Steps between C-alpha positions, in 0.01 A plus 500: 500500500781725424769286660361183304538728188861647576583093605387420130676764311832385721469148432434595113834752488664217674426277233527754197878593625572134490760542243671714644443526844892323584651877370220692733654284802893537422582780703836581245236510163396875549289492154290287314386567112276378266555555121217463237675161380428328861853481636585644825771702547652595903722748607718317802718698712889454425449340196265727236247445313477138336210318334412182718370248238143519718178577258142640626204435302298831345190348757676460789698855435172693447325289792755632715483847401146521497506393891726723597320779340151353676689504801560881512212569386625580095339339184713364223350445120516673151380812607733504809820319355748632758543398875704656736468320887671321821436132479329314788708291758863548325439907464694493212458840279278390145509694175289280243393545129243249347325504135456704254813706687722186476407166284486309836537615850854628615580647854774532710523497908735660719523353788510640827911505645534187770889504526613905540877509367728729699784693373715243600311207283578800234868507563450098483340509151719737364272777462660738741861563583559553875615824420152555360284331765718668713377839366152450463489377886629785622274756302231323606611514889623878404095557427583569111188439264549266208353416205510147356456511156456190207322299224196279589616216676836674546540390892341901614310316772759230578774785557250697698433255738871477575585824581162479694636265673810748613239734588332266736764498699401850603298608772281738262150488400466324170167633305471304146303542266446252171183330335642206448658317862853414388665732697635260814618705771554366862499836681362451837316882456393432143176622327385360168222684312348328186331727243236422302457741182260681486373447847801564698784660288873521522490916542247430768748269706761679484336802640352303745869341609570862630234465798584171587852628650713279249882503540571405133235417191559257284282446162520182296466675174457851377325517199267797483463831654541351846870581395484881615357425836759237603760747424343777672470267815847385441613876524331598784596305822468102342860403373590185469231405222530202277321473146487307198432659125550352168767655305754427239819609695611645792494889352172414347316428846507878565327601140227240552392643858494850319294339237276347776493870700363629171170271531402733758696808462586706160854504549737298759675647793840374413684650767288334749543153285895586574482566870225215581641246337876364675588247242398319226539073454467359178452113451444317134478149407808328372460153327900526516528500829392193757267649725285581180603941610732712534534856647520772238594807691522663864453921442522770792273792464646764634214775395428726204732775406503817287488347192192356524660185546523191801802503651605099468768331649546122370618224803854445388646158616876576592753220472 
C-alpha cells in the first residue's frame, strides 16, 4: 500500500514540475525560482542569473509544493505558510512561501552540485588567478583551516567543493558534516553525516566527529552555536578543516563566528577564533563579471595580539 502511495505522489510531482522540469535536469542550471508573477527565474553556472521566458501556473506551483511537503512528512496551508524540504527524486533543496505570505506561491530550489568545478575550471572562468589557486592549494595541502565566506547564492558551496576536491587528493579521513547534501567530495575515506534539527544537531556532530578518528572536519555551513565546537576541534588535533559562513567580506567572516559563539556563550573567545581559523575566502556575486562571481578577498589570520585585535595578513598578488 505504501509503495502504491509513494508511486502516486511521484507520478503527481512528475507531472506538477512539468514546467520546469528541463532546468531540474541541466546539470549547469544550479537554481530554479519562482516569483509571485509566474515567471521562472534559474541561476546557470558561468553565466548568472537570467529569467528564462518559462511561466508556472499558481496550481501547478502549490501542487508541487504541497507534495513535497506530504512527502517529508510537513503540511503546507494558511496556518503553516512556510516550507522548508529536499525534493523527491532530483534532491534539490526547497524553500517555499504560499498565500496569505505571498499573493501566489513563490519558491526557489537549489539544486544538488552534479558537475564539481576545480580550481583550475576557476582559473578558466576567471575567478582565480593562478597565483591565487596556487595559494589556496597549498594551504589546504599545508592542513590550514579556511573559511569561505559570501551572499546567498554567492558560489560558498561551489568554491567548497573545489578545494574539496584538492583535499581529496589526500590520504586523510574526511568527516563532513551539512544538512543539506551539496557537499561532493570523492575521498575514498570520507564520512558524511546529515543533521536533522532538532533531532540530530550540528553541536552534536561535531562532537561526535572526535570519536570517529577523523583526519580533517569539514561543515557545509556554520550558522549557529555549532561555531565554537568546530573551532575547538579544529584547535585540538583536526587541522585541515573546511567551512562555509555567510558574511559580507573577508574581515567580516571572523565577527559573524564571534556573533554565532555568543548564541551559546556570553562573550567570544577571540583568541581562539585567531588561532583556529588559518584563512579566510571571500566570494560575492558579480553581474560584471562572466562567470556571474568574483572573488572578493583572500585574508591570513595570523592570531590575536595585545591589542585586542586579529592579526590579518591580506594575500597580496605580486607582479
Amino acid at each position: 500500500m505504501q509503495d502504491t502511495v509513494t508511486r502516486r505522489r511521484a507520478a503527481s510531482l512528475h507531472s506538477a514540475v512539468e514546467p520546469i522540469v528541463r532546468f531540474l535536469e541541466q546539470e549547469s542550471i544550479l537554481e530554479i525560482m519562482l516569483n509571485a508573477d509566474g515567471r521562472i527565474w534559474v541561476d546557470e553556472a558561468g553565466i548568472g542569473m537570467y529569467c528564462t521566458g518559462t511561466v508556472m501556473s499558481s496550481d501547478d506551483a502549490e501542487r508541487m509544493i504541497r507534495l513535497i511537503a506530504a512527502s517529508t512528512n510537513a503540511e503546507v496551508h494558511e496556518n503553516s505558510p512556510s516550507l522548508a524540504a529536499r525534493m523527491p527524486v532530483w534532491g534539490a533543496r526547497l524553500q517555499a512561501c504560499v498565500p496569505p505570505l505571498v499573493p501566489s506561491p513563490v519558491f526557489s530550489l537549489r539544486k544538488p552540485a552534479k558537475i564539481v568545478f576545480t580550481l583550475e575550471d576557476y582559473i578558466r572562468q576567471g575567478i582565480l588567478s593562478e597565483a591565487q589557486a596556487a595559494y589556496l592549494d597549498d594551504a589546504v595541502k599545508a592542513r590550514k583551516n579556511l573559511m569561505i565566506g559570501g551572499g546567498t547564492g554567492s558560489g560558498k558551496t561551489t568554491l567548497a567543493n573545489a578545494l574539496l576536491h584538492s583535499i581529496s587528493s589526500t590520504k586523510d579521513r574526511i568527516y563532513i558534516v551539512e544538512d543539506n547534501l551539496e557537499l561532493q567530495c570523492s575521498a575514498e575515506n570520507m564520512v558524511q553525516i546529515l543533521v536533522q534539527p532538532p533531532l540530530y544537531t550540528h553541536r552534536q556532530a561535531i562532537m561526535d566527529a572526535l570519536r570517529l578518528r577523523p583526519d580533517r572536519i569539514i561543515v557545509g555551513e556554520v550558522r549557529d552555536g555549532a561555531a565554537l565546537d568546530m573551532l575547538k576541534a579544529w584547535n585540538t588535533g583536526h587541522p585541515g578543516g573546511l567551512a562555509t559562513i555567510h558574511a559580507n567580506s573577508a574581515m567580516a567572516m571572523l565577527q559573524r563566528l564571534c556573533q554565532l559563539i555568543e548564541e551559546v556563550v556570553p562573550t567570544a573567545p577571540k583568541e581562539l577564533v585567531g588561532e583556529a581559523v588559518d584563512i579566510c575566502v571571500h566570494i560575492h556575486r558579480d553581474p560584471r563579471h562572466a562567470a556571474g562571481r568574483t572573488l572578493s578577498g583572500i585574508i591570513a589570520v595570523n592570531g590575536f595580539d595585545k591589542n585586542n585585535a586579529w592579526v590579518l595578513e591580506p594575500f597580496i598578488e605580486h607582479s
